Coordinates of N, CA and C in Angstrom, one line a residue:
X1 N 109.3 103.7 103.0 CA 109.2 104.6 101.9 C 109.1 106.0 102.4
X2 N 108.1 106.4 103.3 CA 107.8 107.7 103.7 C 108.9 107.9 104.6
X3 N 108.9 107.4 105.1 CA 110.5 107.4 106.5 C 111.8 107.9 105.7
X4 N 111.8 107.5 104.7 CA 113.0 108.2 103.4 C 113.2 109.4 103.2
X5 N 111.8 109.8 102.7 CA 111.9 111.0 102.2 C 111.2 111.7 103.4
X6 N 111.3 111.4 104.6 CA 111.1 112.2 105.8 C 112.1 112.9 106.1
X7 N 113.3 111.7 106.1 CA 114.7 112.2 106.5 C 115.7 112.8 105.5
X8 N 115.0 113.4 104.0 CA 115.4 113.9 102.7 C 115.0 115.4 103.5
X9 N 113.3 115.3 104.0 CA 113.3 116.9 103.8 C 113.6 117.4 105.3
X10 N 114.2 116.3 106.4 CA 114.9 117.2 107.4 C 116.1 117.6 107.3
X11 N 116.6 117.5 105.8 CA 118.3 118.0 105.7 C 117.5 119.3 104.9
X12 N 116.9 119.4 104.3 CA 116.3 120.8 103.7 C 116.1 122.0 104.9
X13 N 116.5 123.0 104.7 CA 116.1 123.7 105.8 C 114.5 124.6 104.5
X14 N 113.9 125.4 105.3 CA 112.3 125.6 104.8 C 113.0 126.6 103.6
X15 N 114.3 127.2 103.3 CA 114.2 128.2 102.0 C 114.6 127.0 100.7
X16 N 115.0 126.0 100.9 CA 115.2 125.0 100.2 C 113.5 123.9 99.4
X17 N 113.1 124.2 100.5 CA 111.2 124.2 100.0 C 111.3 124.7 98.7
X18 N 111.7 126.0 98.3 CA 111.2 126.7 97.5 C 112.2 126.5 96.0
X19 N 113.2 125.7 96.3 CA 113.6 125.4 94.8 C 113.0 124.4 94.0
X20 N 113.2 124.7 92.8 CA 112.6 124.1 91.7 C 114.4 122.6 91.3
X21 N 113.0 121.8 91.0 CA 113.6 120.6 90.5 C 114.9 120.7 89.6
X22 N 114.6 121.9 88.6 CA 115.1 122.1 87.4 C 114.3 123.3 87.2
X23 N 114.7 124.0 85.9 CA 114.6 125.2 85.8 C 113.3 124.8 85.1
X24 N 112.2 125.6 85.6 CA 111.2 125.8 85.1 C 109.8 124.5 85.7
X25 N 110.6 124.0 86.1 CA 109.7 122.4 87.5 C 109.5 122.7 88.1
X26 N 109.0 121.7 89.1 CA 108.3 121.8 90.3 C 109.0 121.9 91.5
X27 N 108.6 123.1 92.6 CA 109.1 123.3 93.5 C 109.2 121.8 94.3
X28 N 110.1 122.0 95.5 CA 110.5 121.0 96.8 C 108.9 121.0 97.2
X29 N 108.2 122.4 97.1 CA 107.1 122.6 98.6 C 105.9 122.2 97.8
X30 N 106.5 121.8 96.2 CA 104.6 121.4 95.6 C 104.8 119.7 95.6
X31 N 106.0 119.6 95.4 CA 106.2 118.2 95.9 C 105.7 117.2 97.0
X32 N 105.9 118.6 98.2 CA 105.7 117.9 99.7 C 104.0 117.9 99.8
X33 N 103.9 118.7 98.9 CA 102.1 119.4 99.1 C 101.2 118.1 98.4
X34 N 101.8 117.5 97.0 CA 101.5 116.7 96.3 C 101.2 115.5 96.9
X35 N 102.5 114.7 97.8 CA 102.7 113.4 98.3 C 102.0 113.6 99.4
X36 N 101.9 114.4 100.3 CA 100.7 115.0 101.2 C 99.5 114.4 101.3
X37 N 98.6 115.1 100.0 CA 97.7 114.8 99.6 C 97.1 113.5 98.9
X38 N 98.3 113.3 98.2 CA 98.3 111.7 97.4 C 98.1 110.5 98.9
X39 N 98.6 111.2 99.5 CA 98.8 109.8 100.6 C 97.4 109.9 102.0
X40 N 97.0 111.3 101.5 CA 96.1 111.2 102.4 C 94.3 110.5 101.5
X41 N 94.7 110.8 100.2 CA 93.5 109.5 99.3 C 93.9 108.2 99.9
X42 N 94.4 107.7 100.5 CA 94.8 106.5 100.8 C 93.9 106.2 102.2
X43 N 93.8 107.5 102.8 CA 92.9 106.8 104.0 C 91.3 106.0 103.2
X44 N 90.7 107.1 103.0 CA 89.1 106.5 101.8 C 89.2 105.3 101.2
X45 N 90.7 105.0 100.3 CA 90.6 104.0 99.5 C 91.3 102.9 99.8
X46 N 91.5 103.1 100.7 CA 92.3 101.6 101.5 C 91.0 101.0 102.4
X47 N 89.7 102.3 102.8 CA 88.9 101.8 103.6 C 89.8 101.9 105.4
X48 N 90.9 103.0 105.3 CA 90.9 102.7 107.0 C 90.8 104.3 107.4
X49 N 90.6 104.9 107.2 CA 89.7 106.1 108.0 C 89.3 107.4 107.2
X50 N 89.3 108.5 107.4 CA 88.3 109.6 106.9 C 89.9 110.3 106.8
X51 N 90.0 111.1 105.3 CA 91.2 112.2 105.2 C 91.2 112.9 106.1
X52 N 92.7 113.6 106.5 CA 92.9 114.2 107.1 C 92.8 115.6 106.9
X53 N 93.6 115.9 105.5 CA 93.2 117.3 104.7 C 93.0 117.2 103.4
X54 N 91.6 116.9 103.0 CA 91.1 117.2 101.8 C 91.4 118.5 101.3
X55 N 91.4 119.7 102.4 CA 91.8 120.9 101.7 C 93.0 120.9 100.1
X56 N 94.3 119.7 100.6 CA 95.0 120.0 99.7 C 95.0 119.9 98.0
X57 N 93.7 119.0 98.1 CA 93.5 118.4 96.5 C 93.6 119.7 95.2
X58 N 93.3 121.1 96.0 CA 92.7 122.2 95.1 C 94.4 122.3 94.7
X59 N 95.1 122.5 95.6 CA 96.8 123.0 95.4 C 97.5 122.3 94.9
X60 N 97.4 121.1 94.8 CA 98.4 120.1 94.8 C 98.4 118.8 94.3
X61 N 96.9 118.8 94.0 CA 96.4 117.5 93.1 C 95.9 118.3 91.2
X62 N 94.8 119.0 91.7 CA 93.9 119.7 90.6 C 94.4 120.4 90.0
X63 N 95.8 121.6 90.0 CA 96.5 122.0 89.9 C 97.8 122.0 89.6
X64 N 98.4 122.9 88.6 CA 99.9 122.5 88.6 C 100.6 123.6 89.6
X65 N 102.2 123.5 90.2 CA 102.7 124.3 90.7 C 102.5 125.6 89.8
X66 N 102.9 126.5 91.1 CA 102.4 128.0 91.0 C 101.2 128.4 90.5
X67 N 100.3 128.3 90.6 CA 99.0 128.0 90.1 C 98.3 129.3 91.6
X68 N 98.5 128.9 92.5 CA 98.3 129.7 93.5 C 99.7 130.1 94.6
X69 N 99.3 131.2 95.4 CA 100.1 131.4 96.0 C 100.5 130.4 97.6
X70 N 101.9 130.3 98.2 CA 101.9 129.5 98.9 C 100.9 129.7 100.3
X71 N 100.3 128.5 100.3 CA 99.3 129.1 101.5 C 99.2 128.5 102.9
X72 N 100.9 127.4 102.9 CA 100.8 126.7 103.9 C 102.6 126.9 104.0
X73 N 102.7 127.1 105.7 CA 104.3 127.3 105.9 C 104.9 126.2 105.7
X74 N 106.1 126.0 105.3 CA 107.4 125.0 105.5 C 106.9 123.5 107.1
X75 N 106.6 124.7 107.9 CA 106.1 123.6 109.4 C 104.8 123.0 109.1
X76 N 103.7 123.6 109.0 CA 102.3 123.0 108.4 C 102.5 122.2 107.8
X77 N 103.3 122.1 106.4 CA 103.4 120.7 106.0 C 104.0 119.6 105.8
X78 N 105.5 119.9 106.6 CA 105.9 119.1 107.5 C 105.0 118.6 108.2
X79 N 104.5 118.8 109.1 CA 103.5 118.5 110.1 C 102.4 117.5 109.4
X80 N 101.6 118.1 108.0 CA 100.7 117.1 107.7 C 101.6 116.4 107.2
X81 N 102.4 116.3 106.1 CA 103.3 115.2 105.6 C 103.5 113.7 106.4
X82 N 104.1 114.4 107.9 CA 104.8 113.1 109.3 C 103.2 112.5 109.5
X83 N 101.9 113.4 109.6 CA 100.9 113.3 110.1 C 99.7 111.9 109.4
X84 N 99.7 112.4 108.3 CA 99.1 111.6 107.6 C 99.7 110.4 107.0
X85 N 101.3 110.6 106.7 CA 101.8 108.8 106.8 C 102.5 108.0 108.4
X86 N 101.8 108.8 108.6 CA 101.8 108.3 110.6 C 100.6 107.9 110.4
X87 N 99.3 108.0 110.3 CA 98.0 107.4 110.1 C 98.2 106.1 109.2
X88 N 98.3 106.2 108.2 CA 98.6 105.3 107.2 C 99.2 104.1 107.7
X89 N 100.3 104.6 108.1 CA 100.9 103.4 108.8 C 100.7 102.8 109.9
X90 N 100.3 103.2 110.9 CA 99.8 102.8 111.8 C 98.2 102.1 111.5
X91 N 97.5 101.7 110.6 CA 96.4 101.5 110.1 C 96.5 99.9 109.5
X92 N 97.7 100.4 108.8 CA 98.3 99.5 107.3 C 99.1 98.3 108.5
X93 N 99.2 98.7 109.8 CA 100.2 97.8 110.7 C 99.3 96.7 111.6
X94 N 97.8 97.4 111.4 CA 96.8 96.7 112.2 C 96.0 96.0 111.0
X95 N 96.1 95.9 109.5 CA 95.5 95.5 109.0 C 95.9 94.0 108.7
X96 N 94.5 92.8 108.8 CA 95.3 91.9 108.6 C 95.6 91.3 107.0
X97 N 96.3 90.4 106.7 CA 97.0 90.5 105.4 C 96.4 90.1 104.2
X98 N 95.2 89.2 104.8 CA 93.7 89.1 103.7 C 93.3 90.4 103.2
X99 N 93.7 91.4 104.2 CA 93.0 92.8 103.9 C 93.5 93.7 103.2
X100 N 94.5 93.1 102.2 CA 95.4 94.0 101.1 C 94.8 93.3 100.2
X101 N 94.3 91.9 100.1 CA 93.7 91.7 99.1 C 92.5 91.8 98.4
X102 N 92.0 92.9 99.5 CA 90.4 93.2 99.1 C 90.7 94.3 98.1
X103 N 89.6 94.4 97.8 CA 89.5 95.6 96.5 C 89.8 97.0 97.2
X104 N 90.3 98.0 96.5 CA 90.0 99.4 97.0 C 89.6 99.9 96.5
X105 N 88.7 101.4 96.7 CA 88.0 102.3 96.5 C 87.8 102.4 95.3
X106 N 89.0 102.9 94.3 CA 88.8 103.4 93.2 C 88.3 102.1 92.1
X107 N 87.8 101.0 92.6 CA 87.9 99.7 91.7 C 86.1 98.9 92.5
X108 N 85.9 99.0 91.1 CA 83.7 98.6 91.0 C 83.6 97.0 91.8
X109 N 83.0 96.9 92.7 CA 83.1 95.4 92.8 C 82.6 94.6 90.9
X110 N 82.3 94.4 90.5 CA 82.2 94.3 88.7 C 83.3 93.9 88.6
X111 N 84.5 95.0 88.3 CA 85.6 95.2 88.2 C 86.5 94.6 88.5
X112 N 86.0 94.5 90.1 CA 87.0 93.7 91.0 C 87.2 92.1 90.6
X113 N 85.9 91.6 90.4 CA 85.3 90.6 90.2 C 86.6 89.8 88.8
X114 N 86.4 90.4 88.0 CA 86.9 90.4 87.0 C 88.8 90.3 86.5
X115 N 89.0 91.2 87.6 CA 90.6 91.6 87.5 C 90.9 92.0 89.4
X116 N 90.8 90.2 90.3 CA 91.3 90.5 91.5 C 92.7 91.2 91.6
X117 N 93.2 91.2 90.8 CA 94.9 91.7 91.1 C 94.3 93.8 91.6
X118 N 94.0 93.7 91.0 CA 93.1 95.6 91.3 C 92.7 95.7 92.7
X119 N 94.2 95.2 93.5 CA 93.9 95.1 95.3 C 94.0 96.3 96.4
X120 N 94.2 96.0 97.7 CA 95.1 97.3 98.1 C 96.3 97.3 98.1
X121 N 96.8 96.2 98.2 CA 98.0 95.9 97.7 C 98.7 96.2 96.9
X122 N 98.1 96.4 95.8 CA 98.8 96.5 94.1 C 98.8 98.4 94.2
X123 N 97.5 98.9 95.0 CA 97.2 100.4 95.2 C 98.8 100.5 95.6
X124 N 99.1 100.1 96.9 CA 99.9 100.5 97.7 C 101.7 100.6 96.8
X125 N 101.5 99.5 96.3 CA 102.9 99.5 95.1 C 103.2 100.9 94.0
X126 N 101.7 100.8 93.7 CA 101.6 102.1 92.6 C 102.2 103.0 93.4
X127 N 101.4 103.3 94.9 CA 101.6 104.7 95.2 C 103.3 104.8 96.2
X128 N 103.9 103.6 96.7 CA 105.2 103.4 96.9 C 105.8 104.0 95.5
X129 N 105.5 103.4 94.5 CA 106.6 103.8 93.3 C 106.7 105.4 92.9
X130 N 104.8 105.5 93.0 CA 104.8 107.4 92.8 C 106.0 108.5 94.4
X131 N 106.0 108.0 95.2 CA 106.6 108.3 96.3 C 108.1 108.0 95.8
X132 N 108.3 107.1 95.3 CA 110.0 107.2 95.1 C 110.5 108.4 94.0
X133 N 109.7 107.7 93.0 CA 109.8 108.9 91.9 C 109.8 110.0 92.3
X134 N 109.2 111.0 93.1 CA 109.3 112.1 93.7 C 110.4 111.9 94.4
X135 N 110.7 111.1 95.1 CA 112.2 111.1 96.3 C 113.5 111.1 95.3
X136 N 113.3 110.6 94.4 CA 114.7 110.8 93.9 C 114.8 112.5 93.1
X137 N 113.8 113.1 92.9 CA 113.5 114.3 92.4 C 113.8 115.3 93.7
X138 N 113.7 115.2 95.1 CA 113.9 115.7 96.3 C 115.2 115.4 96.5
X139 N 115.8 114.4 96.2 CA 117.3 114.1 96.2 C 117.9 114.8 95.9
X140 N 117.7 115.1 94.6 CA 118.7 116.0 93.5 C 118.8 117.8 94.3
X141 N 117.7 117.9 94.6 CA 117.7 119.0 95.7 C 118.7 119.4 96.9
X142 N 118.8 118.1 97.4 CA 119.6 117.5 98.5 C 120.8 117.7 98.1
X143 N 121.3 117.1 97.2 CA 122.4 117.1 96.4 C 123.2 118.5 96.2
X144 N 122.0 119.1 95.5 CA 122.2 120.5 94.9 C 122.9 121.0 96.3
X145 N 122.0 121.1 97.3 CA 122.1 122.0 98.6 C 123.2 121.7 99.4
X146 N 123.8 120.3 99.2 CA 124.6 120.0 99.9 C 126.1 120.7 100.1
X147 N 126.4 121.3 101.1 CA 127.8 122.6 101.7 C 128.7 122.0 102.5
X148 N 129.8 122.2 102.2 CA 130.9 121.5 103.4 C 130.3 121.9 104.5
X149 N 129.9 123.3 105.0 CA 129.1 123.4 106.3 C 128.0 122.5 106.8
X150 N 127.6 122.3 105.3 CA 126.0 121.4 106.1 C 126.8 120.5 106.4
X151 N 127.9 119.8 105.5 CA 127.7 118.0 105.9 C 129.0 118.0 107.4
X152 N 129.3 119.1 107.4 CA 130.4 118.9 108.8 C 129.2 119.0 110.1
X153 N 128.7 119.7 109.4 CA 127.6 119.5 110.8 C 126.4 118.5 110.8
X154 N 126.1 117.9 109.3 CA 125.3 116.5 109.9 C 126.3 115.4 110.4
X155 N 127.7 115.5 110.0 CA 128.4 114.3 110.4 C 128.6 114.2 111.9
X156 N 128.8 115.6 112.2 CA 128.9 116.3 113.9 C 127.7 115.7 114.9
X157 N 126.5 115.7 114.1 CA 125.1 115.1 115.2 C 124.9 114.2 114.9

């Protein structure tokens, strides 16, 4: 899933960050800032380690785009983006498979009790699906951007 839209925003160069979906939508860079963040709740509620950048929740969760100014370059979040579903995965690779069936965070043992399907498992599907939805919204981007120059030179490497 993340390995997708990894290789979506290495065809973006960082001025491409800054277009909007459609006119009046969400930038590329509130996108990358969004799924960032969204994936870094996954460490707490999966139960396999401590976030990496809580900072982003105020920009990118709490918040709609343009709401503040950009406060993180094109490379920073690159960087957390690879960074934090490089934890994830490598966590999710050591977990064993009883251990998607346990409850996650956001679900009461009560709760759990009541409605086991409310697993990490089922978490992990939700938030695969919120990740595609955005990637085909990053696509259209891709699309947009796409130049007989760029694609003679992706075909070239």
């Amino acid at each position: 899933m993340n390995s997708r839209i990894e290789t979506m925003l290495s065809s973006l160069n960082d001025s491409d960050l800054q277009s909007q979906i459609a006119p009046g939508r969400n930038q590329v860079y509130y996108i990358l800032g969004h799924l960032a963040a969204v994936h870094d709740l996954l460490l707490p509620l999966l139960e396999i380690g401590e976030r990496l950048n809580p900072e982003l929740d105020e920009f990118f969760i709490k918040n709609p785009d343009r709401t503040f100014q950009d406060t993180f370059t094109a490379a920073e979040f690159r960087q957390m983006f690879t960074e934090v579903n490089a934890t994830v995965t490598s966590e999710m690779e050591t977990m064993p498979l009883a251990g998607l069936l346990k409850r996650h965070g956001l679900v009461s043992e009560e709760d759990f009790a009541k409605e086991p399907l409310r697993n990490r498992l089922a978490l992990l599907e939700i938030r695969a699906a919120h990740a595609m939805y955005h990637a085909g919204q990053i696509r259209l981007i891709e699309i947009a951007h796409e130049t007989p120059e760029r694609n003679t030179a992706s075909k070239a490497s």
